């Protein structure tokens, strides 16, 4: 009877308790590293009156990010936090009635003396370990040089690649974070000394709703989270870099970064005339990278951020605001040689050979302000404002010759020489805001955006044409035109996520986009008004996209179906020459996606993504318009143009095994096109001119397979390799001879295989990289209209580095070759030799003498093949020079923490 009374008493008190979720994080007091598996005990003492007191013990365990969550229905709680090798900590918390979630500050545990001594034991460090679903990369496991920056370490991480300036990990886009918060600047973070890095974590960041409520909604964002050692924070880092080239080019750059969690600052001054360009259009990115094109750049940029803790506890980022501005002046020069083979119906292909040169002058001055505010424990506001003014001038020349493939060089069809000058002024304003509110297990997000662009362009062009077929003649075409473009874009979005159960969530989304654009193009041709091509175009569009989706968590499976209706209303008032029309259309375009994620354990992951998309055609291309401003390439509209569709899916498997220091990524993709839009041409054999318009053709499909495998063979050898294979077919209408009604549909079958293993060896004073690679492409065509061919590419890239005292000697020979191209300059084997010597008297000063392409053999080549054309391109490349470089790093020194002996456990 006594036990029954106690139970009834407890149930009665529970009805009058304070329902609340308690959430916090446990970290190492010195490194701020999350502690996975820490034990949380919560003791509640309940007064039962005459029956005495009852002690209720509730517990929890921290996950891989050090986070714990438990429910408490009592006002007074006494927590005990313990972890092997650390002093335990006690603290009392009070729950307030009417509150849903109590967020605690980070709970810091002090390591015991035994733990501190254990951490000093040295040995071979593994490149990465696993903490739950988080991959933790250890900088000491990678072979790095003194003075290396974080960007060097990131480039060595298994599975990480940089494609067109965008980081990805195992094929998924990623972004950088610092100490658990969004990085103020990815470029600033990449320039930090690598010794400042405690570790780098790769994980899928949970959504706002999941972090605040603990409910998995299937929304994840893949990140690299860089943990900076506390002793390196709130200090200045940077470098002064001077470079001089034997070609007369130069570069001077001063970079300063104040690394701080709450007041980071970044400043850059750059004056250069080389092939590097810095594009810091937002401090979220923008890094110096080689382009191969010569740039003359003068740049001054500044950015500052201030962040602070909100007045209440929050599991998300601190409140913050930041400002960024810069002035960028650039002059770029580029030369390019291009050949285009066009397959014709019933006669030999034509070959068009052109040499182009461009000189571009740009001046850009933007200003950007953004802020992130926690308005309440469950309400967040983001605001982003920016404005910019820019000027641009482009000088362009194009020398072009066209002839039949077997007759080129003996009898040309035509040739042309074009010179143009364009001056452009523009200004733009951007404003965006996002409000997110969490209520219970649900969330509501509202987004508003407004963009306005105003561009004014003045152009002058002179072209000389020579025709050689029926009768040789020469024509000169002089055009002047003034183009004004005004564009207004508005966006409104509402997204609601509803928790139907612990395993099932629904999302309802409504997105509306409004666009109003006007282009006025006034033209003069050979001294008279060109009414046939004077154009006035006004476009108004309203797009509405309601969508619904589900997230269903079934054990280790997460299933996400989503369906969207894209409702478009478009109106175009178009006047060009005699054509004056008002076109209106309404479209209903269904979109659907389905994804499944299977995570049997923390080492394996399988993702399946299926997607169906309807793509609208450009309404302008559906009008009966005609543009003959280039008499050799006349563009026409097609009123019979239809929308196209694409079905695609991918299967991705990721495996990581810290025990053997290896990772594997496998990707299989398939896509199918329906009614794809392609260019169809008509060729005039008398003039060599083309008429082009868009048509829907038969759809093709493609398969691709990619594997990326990385492994440490032993303490000294690393092995990475990438294998790519693809199969595809596509269709196109062969270019039709004028006056001939026959149309030939041709099918191109494409097979490509490439493989590139990479071996790295590092031991004491010797470092070596060996990277052989090869690729094979095979093209076949249906019928006897077009012959098939094979393309081959192969290379052996090596790099040797030997350290002697304060000197480093580098030698990097590369053997390269290509076969199967029309351009004879492509089909060759050549040897590229780079080398240099580096002298480092201190860790702050580096002097380097480099020799690039000693024998002047290097050149860039690109190719593109479709079912109707074959193109080969050779742009200029800045190479064959000697370069002297002086780098001085003014990095702050690390302050060693004072040692202290804990007298016992810490009790609060």
JSON list of C-alpha atoms in Angstrom, two decimals, residues 133 210 216 218 220 501-505 551-559 596-601:
[
{"chain": "A", "resi": 133, "resn": "UNK", "atom": "CA", "xyz": [28.65, 10.31, -37.94]},
{"chain": "A", "resi": 210, "resn": "UNK", "atom": "CA", "xyz": [16.02, 19.78, -36.14]},
{"chain": "A", "resi": 216, "resn": "UNK", "atom": "CA", "xyz": [14.78, 14.96, -37.99]},
{"chain": "A", "resi": 218, "resn": "UNK", "atom": "CA", "xyz": [15.73, 15.29, -43.59]},
{"chain": "A", "resi": 220, "resn": "UNK", "atom": "CA", "xyz": [21.07, 18.64, -44.10]},
{"chain": "A", "resi": 501, "resn": "UNK", "atom": "CA", "xyz": [4.73, 12.32, -35.66]},
{"chain": "A", "resi": 502, "resn": "UNK", "atom": "CA", "xyz": [8.18, 11.49, -34.37]},
{"chain": "A", "resi": 503, "resn": "UNK", "atom": "CA", "xyz": [8.95, 9.74, -37.66]},
{"chain": "A", "resi": 504, "resn": "UNK", "atom": "CA", "xyz": [6.92, 11.78, -40.16]},
{"chain": "A", "resi": 505, "resn": "UNK", "atom": "CA", "xyz": [7.16, 15.48, -41.07]},
{"chain": "A", "resi": 551, "resn": "UNK", "atom": "CA", "xyz": [10.17, 13.34, -44.59]},
{"chain": "A", "resi": 552, "resn": "UNK", "atom": "CA", "xyz": [9.70, 9.84, -43.29]},
{"chain": "A", "resi": 553, "resn": "UNK", "atom": "CA", "xyz": [12.28, 8.37, -40.89]},
{"chain": "A", "resi": 554, "resn": "UNK", "atom": "CA", "xyz": [12.06, 4.60, -40.75]},
{"chain": "A", "resi": 555, "resn": "UNK", "atom": "CA", "xyz": [14.87, 3.24, -38.62]},
{"chain": "A", "resi": 556, "resn": "UNK", "atom": "CA", "xyz": [18.06, 3.85, -40.57]},
{"chain": "A", "resi": 557, "resn": "UNK", "atom": "CA", "xyz": [16.13, 5.05, -43.63]},
{"chain": "A", "resi": 558, "resn": "UNK", "atom": "CA", "xyz": [15.12, 8.64, -44.44]},
{"chain": "A", "resi": 559, "resn": "UNK", "atom": "CA", "xyz": [12.64, 9.01, -47.32]},
{"chain": "A", "resi": 596, "resn": "UNK", "atom": "CA", "xyz": [16.25, 7.99, -49.94]},
{"chain": "A", "resi": 597, "resn": "UNK", "atom": "CA", "xyz": [19.16, 7.99, -47.48]},
{"chain": "A", "resi": 598, "resn": "UNK", "atom": "CA", "xyz": [20.27, 4.79, -45.80]},
{"chain": "A", "resi": 599, "resn": "UNK", "atom": "CA", "xyz": [22.83, 4.91, -42.96]},
{"chain": "A", "resi": 600, "resn": "UNK", "atom": "CA", "xyz": [23.30, 1.40, -41.53]},
{"chain": "A", "resi": 601, "resn": "UNK", "atom": "CA", "xyz": [26.13, 2.70, -39.35]}
]
